[in-house]
Coordinates of C-alpha atoms and ligand atoms in Angstrom, one line a residue:
M1 CA 4.0 -5.3 -10.5
A2 CA 2.2 -8.1 -12.0
I3 CA -1.5 -8.4 -10.4
P4 CA -1.4 -11.1 -7.7
L5 CA -3.7 -14.6 -9.2
R6 CA -5.4 -14.6 -5.1
V7 CA -5.9 -11.7 -2.3
D8 CA -7.2 -11.5 1.1
F9 CA -9.2 -8.8 0.5
L10 CA -9.7 -6.8 -2.8
V11 CA -10.6 -3.1 -2.7
M12 CA -12.4 -1.1 -5.9
G13 CA -11.4 2.1 -5.4
A14 CA -9.4 4.7 -4.1
G15 CA -10.9 7.8 -2.7
V16 CA -11.6 8.3 0.8
A17 CA -13.5 5.5 1.7
G18 CA -11.8 2.3 -0.5
L19 CA -8.4 4.0 1.1
R20 CA -9.6 4.2 4.4
A21 CA -10.5 1.1 4.5
A22 CA -7.6 -0.9 2.9
V23 CA -5.5 0.2 5.9
E24 CA -7.7 -1.3 8.4
L25 CA -8.0 -4.4 5.8
A26 CA -4.2 -4.2 5.4
R27 CA -3.2 -5.2 9.1
H28 CA -5.0 -8.3 8.5
G29 CA -4.0 -9.8 5.1
E30 CA -2.9 -8.8 1.6
V31 CA -5.0 -6.2 0.1
L32 CA -5.2 -5.4 -3.5
V33 CA -6.7 -1.8 -4.4
V34 CA -8.0 -1.7 -7.7
T35 CA -7.9 1.7 -9.3
K36 CA -9.2 2.9 -13.2
E37 CA -7.0 5.8 -13.5
S38 CA -4.0 7.1 -11.3
L39 CA -4.1 6.3 -7.5
G40 CA -5.3 10.1 -6.3
E41 CA -8.1 10.7 -9.4
S42 CA -11.7 9.6 -7.4
N43 CA -14.7 12.2 -6.6
T44 CA -12.8 12.8 -3.2
H45 CA -10.1 14.7 -4.4
Y46 CA -12.2 17.0 -6.1
A47 CA -14.3 17.8 -2.8
Q48 CA -13.4 21.8 -1.8
G49 CA -15.9 23.0 0.9
G50 CA -14.8 20.6 3.7
I51 CA -15.4 17.7 6.4
A52 CA -18.3 18.6 9.2
V53 CA -17.0 16.9 12.1
A54 CA -18.1 17.2 16.0
T55 CA -15.3 18.3 18.1
E56 CA -16.8 19.7 21.0
G57 CA -18.3 17.2 22.9
A58 CA -21.8 15.6 23.4
S59 CA -24.0 18.7 22.3
D60 CA -21.8 18.9 19.5
V61 CA -22.6 15.5 18.3
R62 CA -26.1 15.9 19.3
L63 CA -26.4 18.9 16.6
H64 CA -24.6 17.6 14.2
L65 CA -26.9 14.7 13.8
E66 CA -29.9 16.4 14.4
D67 CA -28.7 19.2 11.2
T68 CA -27.9 15.5 9.3
V69 CA -31.9 14.6 10.1
N70 CA -33.2 17.6 9.1
A71 CA -31.6 17.9 5.9
G72 CA -32.2 14.4 5.2
D73 CA -36.7 14.8 4.7
G74 CA -37.8 12.2 6.6
L75 CA -35.4 9.6 5.4
V76 CA -32.7 9.6 6.9
Y77 CA -31.8 6.5 8.6
R78 CA -31.3 8.0 12.3
P79 CA -28.9 4.6 13.3
A80 CA -26.5 4.8 10.4
A81 CA -26.6 9.3 11.2
E82 CA -25.0 7.8 15.2
V83 CA -23.0 5.8 13.9
L84 CA -21.0 8.8 11.6
V85 CA -21.7 11.9 14.0
R86 CA -20.3 9.9 17.0
E87 CA -17.6 7.9 15.2
G88 CA -16.7 10.5 13.1
P89 CA -14.5 12.6 15.6
E90 CA -11.9 10.1 16.3
R91 CA -11.6 8.8 12.3
V92 CA -11.1 12.7 11.5
A93 CA -8.3 12.8 14.6
E94 CA -7.1 9.5 13.2
L95 CA -6.2 11.0 10.1
M96 CA -4.6 14.3 11.2
E97 CA -2.2 12.1 12.9
W98 CA -1.9 10.4 9.6
G99 CA -0.5 13.5 8.2
A100 CA -3.6 15.4 6.8
A101 CA -2.8 19.2 7.5
F102 CA -6.6 21.2 7.9
D103 CA -6.2 24.9 7.7
R104 CA -5.3 26.4 11.5
E105 CA -4.9 30.0 12.7
G106 CA -2.8 30.2 15.5
G107 CA -2.4 26.4 15.8
R108 CA -6.3 26.6 16.3
L109 CA -8.8 24.7 13.4
L110 CA -10.2 26.8 11.2
R111 CA -14.3 26.0 10.7
T112 CA -16.8 27.4 8.1
R113 CA -20.0 26.7 7.8
E114 CA -22.4 25.3 5.0
G115 CA -26.3 25.1 4.7
A116 CA -28.3 23.5 6.6
H117 CA -25.4 23.4 9.2
S118 CA -26.5 25.3 12.6
L119 CA -23.1 26.4 13.3
A120 CA -19.6 26.4 11.5
R121 CA -18.2 22.6 12.2
I122 CA -16.7 22.4 8.7
L123 CA -12.7 21.9 8.8
H124 CA -11.2 23.4 5.6
A125 CA -7.4 22.6 3.8
N126 CA -5.4 24.6 1.4
G127 CA -8.4 26.6 1.6
D128 CA -10.8 25.3 -0.7
A129 CA -8.7 21.8 -1.7
T130 CA -9.6 19.2 1.3
G131 CA -10.6 16.6 -0.7
A132 CA -7.0 16.9 -2.7
E133 CA -5.7 17.2 0.9
I134 CA -7.5 14.3 2.5
S135 CA -6.8 12.3 -1.0
R136 CA -2.8 13.3 -0.4
S137 CA -2.5 11.5 2.9
L138 CA -4.7 8.9 2.6
V139 CA -2.3 8.2 -0.6
A140 CA 1.1 8.7 1.3
F141 CA -0.3 6.4 4.5
A142 CA -1.9 3.6 1.9
R143 CA 1.4 3.5 0.0
G144 CA 3.7 3.1 3.2
Q145 CA 1.3 0.0 4.3
K146 CA 3.4 -3.1 2.9
R147 CA 0.7 -5.6 2.3
I148 CA -1.4 -3.0 0.1
Q149 CA -0.7 -3.0 -4.2
F150 CA -1.9 -1.3 -6.1
A151 CA -3.6 -2.2 -9.6
E152 CA -4.0 1.7 -11.0
W153 CA -5.7 2.1 -14.3
T154 CA -7.0 -1.2 -14.6
M155 CA -11.2 -1.7 -14.5
V156 CA -13.0 -4.0 -13.2
A157 CA -15.0 -5.8 -15.6
G158 CA -17.1 -8.0 -13.4
L159 CA -17.5 -9.8 -10.1
V160 CA -16.9 -13.6 -9.6
V161 CA -19.6 -15.1 -7.3
V162 CA -19.1 -18.1 -7.2
D163 CA -22.2 -20.9 -4.9
G164 CA -24.2 -17.2 -4.4
R165 CA -21.8 -15.9 -2.9
V166 CA -18.5 -12.8 -4.4
A167 CA -15.2 -14.9 -4.6
G168 CA -12.9 -12.3 -7.0
A169 CA -13.5 -10.4 -9.4
D170 CA -12.0 -9.8 -13.2
L171 CA -9.7 -7.0 -13.9
A172 CA -8.7 -5.2 -17.5
G173 CA -5.9 -2.8 -18.0
A174 CA -8.3 0.6 -18.7
G175 CA -5.6 2.3 -20.3
P176 CA -1.9 2.4 -21.6
L177 CA -0.1 2.9 -18.1
A178 CA -1.8 0.1 -16.4
T179 CA 0.2 -1.5 -14.0
D180 CA -0.6 -5.1 -15.6
P181 CA -3.1 -4.9 -19.0
G182 CA -4.4 -8.0 -17.9
P183 CA -7.3 -9.7 -18.9
H184 CA -7.3 -11.4 -14.9
R185 CA -9.5 -13.3 -13.3
V186 CA -8.3 -12.5 -9.0
G187 CA -10.0 -14.4 -6.4
A188 CA -10.7 -12.7 -2.7
R189 CA -12.2 -14.0 0.7
S190 CA -14.3 -10.6 0.2
V191 CA -14.9 -7.9 -2.2
L192 CA -15.2 -4.4 -1.1
I193 CA -16.9 -1.5 -3.8
A194 CA -15.9 1.9 -2.4
S195 CA -16.0 3.5 -6.3
G196 CA -18.0 6.3 -5.6
G197 CA -21.0 7.8 -7.8
A198 CA -22.1 8.7 -10.7
G199 CA -21.9 11.7 -11.7
Q200 CA -21.7 11.2 -15.3
V201 CA -25.1 9.7 -16.0
Y202 CA -25.5 13.5 -16.1
S203 CA -24.4 16.1 -19.1
D204 CA -24.2 18.4 -16.6
T205 CA -22.3 17.8 -13.5
T206 CA -19.2 18.9 -11.0
N207 CA -17.9 14.9 -10.9
P208 CA -14.8 13.9 -13.3
A209 CA -14.8 11.9 -16.0
V210 CA -14.7 8.7 -13.8
A211 CA -17.6 8.5 -11.6
T212 CA -19.0 6.6 -13.5
G213 CA -21.3 4.2 -11.3
D214 CA -18.9 0.9 -12.3
G215 CA -18.9 -0.2 -8.8
I216 CA -22.7 -0.2 -8.3
A217 CA -23.8 -1.5 -11.8
L218 CA -21.3 -4.4 -10.9
A219 CA -23.1 -5.1 -7.1
L220 CA -26.7 -5.4 -9.3
D221 CA -25.2 -7.3 -12.4
A222 CA -24.2 -9.7 -9.6
G223 CA -27.1 -9.9 -7.6
A224 CA -27.3 -7.5 -4.3
A225 CA -29.9 -4.5 -3.8
L226 CA -29.6 -1.2 -4.5
A227 CA -31.5 1.3 -2.5
D228 CA -32.6 5.0 -2.5
M229 CA -31.6 5.9 -6.3
E230 CA -33.9 8.1 -6.9
F231 CA -32.4 10.4 -4.8
Y232 CA -29.4 12.8 -7.0
Q233 CA -28.2 15.3 -5.3
F234 CA -27.8 18.9 -8.1
H235 CA -25.2 20.6 -6.4
P236 CA -27.0 24.4 -6.2
T237 CA -23.5 26.3 -7.3
A238 CA -21.5 24.5 -10.5
L239 CA -19.7 27.5 -12.9
A240 CA -22.2 28.0 -15.6
L241 CA -20.3 30.0 -18.4
A242 CA -20.6 28.9 -22.2
G243 CA -17.5 26.7 -23.4
A244 CA -16.3 26.4 -19.1
P245 CA -16.6 22.8 -17.8
R246 CA -19.2 22.7 -14.6
F247 CA -16.5 23.3 -12.5
L248 CA -17.7 23.3 -8.5
I249 CA -18.3 26.6 -6.9
S250 CA -18.1 25.4 -3.4
E251 CA -21.1 26.0 -0.6
A252 CA -18.4 27.5 1.7
L253 CA -18.5 30.8 -0.3
R254 CA -22.3 31.0 0.7
G255 CA -20.9 30.1 3.8
E256 CA -18.8 33.1 4.0
G257 CA -21.8 35.2 2.8
A258 CA -22.1 35.2 -0.5
Y259 CA -25.6 35.6 -1.8
L260 CA -27.8 34.1 -4.8
R261 CA -29.1 36.7 -7.4
N262 CA -31.2 36.5 -10.4
D263 CA -30.8 38.4 -13.6
R264 CA -32.8 41.5 -12.2
G265 CA -30.0 41.4 -9.5
E266 CA -33.0 40.9 -6.6
R267 CA -31.8 38.2 -4.1
F268 CA -34.6 35.5 -4.0
M269 CA -34.3 33.2 -1.7
E270 CA -36.1 35.2 0.5
R271 CA -38.9 33.1 -1.3
Y272 CA -38.0 30.0 -1.1
H273 CA -37.0 29.0 2.3
P274 CA -36.4 31.2 5.9
L275 CA -32.0 30.3 5.9
L276 CA -31.7 32.0 2.8
E277 CA -29.0 31.4 1.0
L278 CA -28.2 28.2 3.1
A279 CA -31.3 26.2 2.8
P280 CA -30.7 22.9 2.3
R281 CA -29.3 21.8 -0.5
D282 CA -32.4 21.1 -2.2
V283 CA -34.2 23.6 -1.6
V284 CA -31.4 25.9 -3.3
A285 CA -30.8 23.8 -6.1
R286 CA -34.4 24.0 -7.4
A287 CA -35.1 27.7 -6.4
I288 CA -32.1 28.8 -8.7
A289 CA -33.4 26.4 -11.3
R290 CA -36.4 28.1 -11.2
E291 CA -35.1 31.4 -11.2
G292 CA -32.6 30.3 -14.0
M293 CA -36.3 29.7 -15.9
G294 CA -37.5 32.9 -14.9
A295 CA -40.0 31.0 -12.9
R296 CA -40.7 33.9 -10.3
S297 CA -43.2 31.7 -8.5
G298 CA -44.7 28.5 -9.0
E299 CA -43.1 25.4 -10.0
G300 CA -41.2 25.5 -13.2
K301 CA -41.8 23.0 -16.1
A302 CA -40.5 19.9 -15.9
G303 CA -37.2 19.1 -18.4
E304 CA -35.7 22.1 -18.2
T305 CA -32.9 21.8 -15.3
G306 CA -31.7 25.5 -15.2
T307 CA -28.2 24.8 -17.7
S308 CA -26.1 27.6 -18.9
E309 CA -28.7 27.8 -21.8
A310 CA -31.3 29.3 -19.0
R311 CA -31.5 32.8 -17.4
P312 CA -28.3 33.8 -15.7
V313 CA -28.2 33.6 -11.7
L314 CA -25.5 34.9 -10.1
L315 CA -23.5 34.2 -6.5
D316 CA -22.4 37.4 -5.9
L317 CA -19.4 38.1 -3.2
R318 CA -19.1 41.8 -4.1
H319 CA -20.1 42.6 -0.5
V320 CA -17.9 40.0 1.4
R321 CA -15.0 42.8 3.1
N322 CA -14.2 40.8 6.2
I323 CA -12.4 38.1 4.5
D324 CA -9.2 37.9 1.5
L325 CA -11.7 36.2 -0.8
H326 CA -8.5 35.5 -3.0
R327 CA -7.2 33.5 -0.2
R328 CA -9.7 32.0 1.6
F329 CA -10.5 30.0 -2.1
P330 CA -7.5 29.8 -3.5
G331 CA -8.3 27.0 -5.9
I332 CA -11.7 28.4 -7.2
S333 CA -10.0 32.0 -7.5
A334 CA -7.3 30.4 -10.0
F335 CA -9.7 28.8 -11.9
L336 CA -12.3 31.6 -12.4
G337 CA -9.6 33.4 -13.4
E338 CA -8.7 31.3 -16.6
Y339 CA -12.0 32.8 -17.8
G340 CA -11.1 36.5 -16.6
L341 CA -13.5 36.4 -13.7
D342 CA -12.9 37.4 -10.5
L343 CA -14.4 36.9 -7.3
E344 CA -14.2 40.2 -5.7
R345 CA -15.1 42.3 -8.6
D346 CA -17.5 40.5 -10.3
P347 CA -20.4 38.4 -9.8
I348 CA -20.2 34.6 -10.9
P349 CA -22.9 32.7 -13.0
I350 CA -23.7 29.5 -11.4
G351 CA -26.7 26.8 -12.5
P352 CA -27.1 23.5 -10.5
A353 CA -25.8 19.8 -11.4
A354 CA -25.6 16.7 -10.6
H355 CA -22.7 16.1 -7.1
Y356 CA -24.0 13.5 -5.3
L357 CA -25.5 10.1 -5.3
M358 CA -27.7 9.7 -1.9
G359 CA -28.8 6.0 -2.6
G360 CA -26.4 3.2 -4.3
I361 CA -26.0 -0.3 -3.0
R362 CA -27.9 -1.4 0.1
T363 CA -26.1 -2.1 2.9
D364 CA -26.1 -2.3 6.3
L365 CA -24.1 -0.4 8.9
D366 CA -21.2 -2.4 8.3
G367 CA -21.0 -2.6 4.4
R368 CA -22.6 -6.0 4.1
T369 CA -24.2 -5.5 0.5
T370 CA -27.5 -8.4 0.1
L371 CA -24.8 -10.6 -2.0
P372 CA -22.1 -12.5 0.6
G373 CA -18.7 -11.9 0.3
L374 CA -19.9 -8.6 -0.9
Y375 CA -19.1 -5.5 0.7
A376 CA -19.6 -1.6 0.2
A377 CA -18.8 1.6 1.8
G378 CA -18.6 5.6 0.7
E379 CA -21.1 7.2 -2.1
A380 CA -21.2 3.4 -4.2
A381 CA -23.3 2.6 -1.0
C382 CA -26.8 3.3 0.8
T383 CA -26.9 3.2 4.3
G384 CA -29.6 5.5 4.6
V385 CA -27.4 7.9 6.3
H386 CA -27.9 10.7 3.7
G387 CA -32.0 10.0 3.5
A388 CA -33.4 12.6 0.5
N389 CA -30.9 15.4 1.0
R390 CA -27.3 14.9 1.7
L391 CA -26.0 17.4 4.2
A392 CA -23.2 19.6 2.7
S393 CA -19.6 18.1 3.8
N394 CA -21.1 14.8 5.1
S395 CA -19.5 12.5 2.4
L396 CA -16.2 12.6 3.3
L397 CA -16.7 11.8 7.3
E398 CA -18.9 9.0 5.5
G399 CA -16.5 7.8 3.8
L400 CA -13.8 7.8 6.4
V401 CA -16.5 6.1 9.1
F402 CA -18.0 3.3 6.5
G403 CA -15.2 2.7 5.1
A404 CA -13.7 1.6 8.8
R405 CA -16.3 -0.4 9.6
A406 CA -16.7 -2.2 6.3
A407 CA -13.3 -3.2 6.7
L408 CA -13.8 -4.1 10.7
A409 CA -17.1 -6.2 9.3
M410 CA -14.5 -7.7 6.6
L411 CA -12.1 -9.2 8.6
N412 CA -14.3 -10.3 11.7
D413 CA -16.6 -12.2 9.3
G414 CA -13.3 -14.0 8.1
L415 CA -15.1 -16.0 4.5
P416 CA -12.2 -18.2 3.2
L417 CA -11.0 -18.3 -0.3
L418 CA -12.8 -20.1 -2.6
P419 CA -11.1 -22.6 -4.7
G420 CA -13.8 -22.2 -7.9
A421 CA -12.3 -18.1 -8.6
G422 CA -9.8 -18.5 -11.1
P423 CA -8.3 -18.8 -13.1
A424 CA -10.8 -17.5 -15.9
A425 CA -11.2 -19.6 -18.7
A426 CA -11.8 -16.3 -22.1
L427 CA -11.7 -13.1 -20.4
R428 CA -11.5 -10.5 -23.2
P429 CA -8.3 -8.2 -23.4
M430 CA -9.9 -4.6 -23.2
A431 CA -9.1 -2.7 -26.8
K432 CA -6.1 0.0 -26.7
E433 CA -8.5 3.0 -27.9
D434 CA -11.9 3.9 -26.7
D435 CA -14.9 3.7 -28.6
S436 CA -16.2 7.6 -29.9
L437 CA -19.0 5.3 -31.3
A438 CA -19.8 4.3 -28.1
D439 CA -19.4 7.8 -26.5
I440 CA -21.8 9.6 -28.6
F441 CA -24.6 7.0 -27.4
I442 CA -23.1 7.7 -23.7
H443 CA -23.4 11.7 -24.6
H444 CA -27.0 11.2 -25.8
L445 CA -28.1 9.4 -22.5
Q446 CA -25.9 11.9 -20.7
K447 CA -28.2 14.5 -21.7
A448 CA -31.2 12.8 -21.3
M449 CA -31.2 12.0 -18.1
W450 CA -30.6 15.5 -17.5
V451 CA -33.6 17.0 -19.8
N452 CA -35.9 14.1 -18.4
A453 CA -34.6 13.2 -15.2
G454 CA -33.1 16.7 -13.3
L455 CA -34.2 18.6 -10.9
L456 CA -37.7 18.7 -11.8
R457 CA -39.2 15.9 -13.2
H458 CA -43.0 14.1 -14.3
E459 CA -44.3 10.9 -15.1
S460 CA -44.0 11.6 -18.9
T461 CA -40.0 12.7 -19.2
L462 CA -39.1 10.0 -16.4
R463 CA -40.3 7.9 -19.5
E464 CA -39.0 9.8 -22.1
G465 CA -35.8 9.2 -20.4
L466 CA -36.2 5.2 -20.4
V467 CA -36.6 5.4 -23.9
A468 CA -33.4 7.1 -24.2
Q469 CA -31.9 4.3 -22.1
A470 CA -33.4 1.4 -23.8
E471 CA -31.9 3.1 -26.7
C472 CA -28.5 3.5 -25.7
E473 CA -28.0 -0.3 -24.2
A474 CA -29.2 -1.8 -27.3
N475 CA -27.0 0.3 -29.5
L476 CA -24.4 -0.9 -26.6
E477 CA -25.1 -3.9 -26.9
R478 CA -24.6 -4.6 -30.2
F479 CA -20.8 -4.2 -29.8
V480 CA -20.7 -6.5 -27.3
E481 CA -22.5 -9.2 -29.4
Q482 CA -19.5 -8.2 -31.6
G483 CA -17.1 -9.1 -28.9
K484 CA -15.9 -5.7 -28.4
T485 CA -15.2 -4.5 -25.3
S486 CA -13.1 -1.2 -24.5
R487 CA -13.4 1.4 -21.7
S488 CA -16.3 3.2 -22.5
L489 CA -18.0 0.5 -23.7
L490 CA -17.7 -1.3 -19.7
E491 CA -18.6 2.6 -18.5
G492 CA -21.3 3.1 -21.0
R493 CA -23.3 -0.4 -20.0
A494 CA -22.7 1.1 -15.8
L495 CA -23.7 4.5 -16.6
S496 CA -27.2 2.8 -18.5
R497 CA -27.9 0.7 -15.7
V498 CA -27.5 3.2 -12.7
A499 CA -29.7 5.9 -15.4
Q500 CA -32.4 2.6 -15.2
A501 CA -32.1 2.1 -12.0
I502 CA -33.0 5.9 -11.2
L503 CA -35.5 6.7 -13.6
H504 CA -37.6 3.3 -12.5
S505 CA -37.1 5.2 -8.8
A506 CA -38.0 8.3 -9.5
L507 CA -41.2 6.7 -11.3
A508 CA -42.2 4.7 -8.4
R509 CA -42.0 7.2 -6.3
A510 CA -45.2 9.2 -7.3
E511 CA -44.3 12.4 -3.8
S512 CA -41.5 15.2 -3.8
R513 CA -39.2 14.9 -1.5
G514 CA -35.3 15.7 -0.4
A515 CA -33.8 15.6 -3.9
H516 CA -36.4 14.0 -5.8
F517 CA -38.9 16.3 -7.2
R518 CA -41.7 15.5 -9.0
N519 CA -44.3 18.4 -10.9
D520 CA -47.2 15.9 -11.1
Y521 CA -47.3 14.9 -7.4
P522 CA -45.6 18.4 -5.6
Q523 CA -46.2 17.0 -1.9
R524 CA -44.5 15.0 0.5
D525 CA -46.8 12.0 1.1
D526 CA -45.3 10.6 4.8
R527 CA -48.6 8.2 4.6
N528 CA -47.0 6.1 1.4
F529 CA -43.6 7.0 0.6
L530 CA -41.9 7.2 4.4
R531 CA -40.0 4.5 3.0
H532 CA -36.3 3.9 1.4
S533 CA -37.1 2.6 -2.3
V534 CA -35.6 -1.1 -3.2
V535 CA -34.2 -2.4 -6.7
G536 CA -33.3 -5.4 -6.9
S537 CA -31.9 -7.7 -9.9
G538 CA -33.7 -7.4 -12.7
V539 CA -34.4 -3.6 -12.8
G540 CA -37.9 -2.4 -14.0
D541 CA -41.2 -0.7 -12.4
E542 CA -42.0 -4.2 -10.8
S543 CA -39.4 -4.8 -9.1
I544 CA -38.8 -1.4 -6.7
T545 CA -39.9 -2.0 -3.3
F546 CA -40.4 0.5 -0.8
E547 CA -39.1 -0.6 3.0
G548 CA -39.1 0.6 6.1
W549 CA -35.5 0.2 7.7
Ligands
SIN601 C1 -19.1 21.7 -1.6 O1 -17.7 22.5 -1.0 O2 -19.9 22.9 -1.8 C2 -18.9 20.1 -1.6 C3 -19.4 20.2 0.0 C4 -20.0 19.1 -0.5 O3 -20.5 18.2 -1.5 O4 -20.9 18.4 0.5

């Protein structure tokens, strides 16, 4: 397929938010979905536990709202959470009509519980493969829409801004399987960024390699504001085994009764929260990090974030007898089996890993960013719906609800095509090979972010992080000045921009709240910080402001 010179709507990202939006947009115009690898490779695909949704009427919806607000540690933008829980049931019902099959028993949908949920409201598919099922069904449905074209293995290298409005994007093939290697300038009436999060900014992450924050960095560079970038959620239970990837061990295992134990075999969560293993995710992650450091109490040291080198913390299901663990969690069982571990027999070594960005491109409730013509939805966006800590299994729902809303806003706003958007004068083709030297600089940044801007932060560690980030950026810029373009270079620059925004926002928030914990400011400070941080373009200490929404 040749990439068209102009379309009505360009969607960056093919996870749940991007595909849900594309389906809506295709009812009224030509849509181009651009995705960095093959269709279906996204953070959505790897989501395990499920999708939270209140299907039992008004009181159920109210309870889901309260759980979402409480988990967010004072910073949830309530109107966004109301939209999420109220519109969620319809969006999920529609998804089922389009072919998504959630687990059932005797025709009745099965529901599980996860941390900080007051009841079991989480739907799941194929046990622990909910994201894969949602992705499969949306990809199949979107492929059936005549007005959606897909550019696979293609990167957005830049947004085209004409007269202060986003009017298209520059695209380049990101691998040998690229739909059309290009480069191309594509004009569009409006552009949606739904490219997901940036877990790869940290060396320890549950996210796939594609999660490099590309869309967030592009939006910032084009002049859109970011918000709440200091709030990176660390999932408490990623596999922590030397030589193994930080594979996600779903929170649903704790929902089914798993215990957390330290290296002395003690269940330790009672020292941290009355909800024990089902406490909010930020609380559990920090508790594990501290136990992993041997900190039986107290705050632990910033710069030590609970990696596989720390003392083992174990997830123990040996006492769980009421379900068949292998049937309930087939994907996790199979993965652990490759490392000689068995959920029924062995306590599983786990530790926190970067999982989900609560912050992102600042948007209103309809996906409008601060830059005309540019919209964002899903993990790449920040509506304030998660506040300082996302409630487990709210992210797939967020993608469905806000993906659909962003598409409706793009349709309603009815922006025209701008003539200045194409064709490009001198776009550089992407190098065929990735850049191994660029990769070395990126690894250095990822490690520095994990150590200095991970679960436990301090002004001194955040400043060390900034030194590493500046070094990485300077090294990558040297390649750019030499005229090079490669996938790793584009990804590295994006990661560096995102890291810089995280570090400055974390420095500016001189308190502890939700996923952001400062050892030098261990208390929540509502008087000064019951507000959202906003990163304007040109990141620096002075460009972070705090705003009440
Ligand atoms: C999990 O299965 O533990 C992840 C769910 C989520 O991130 O909400």
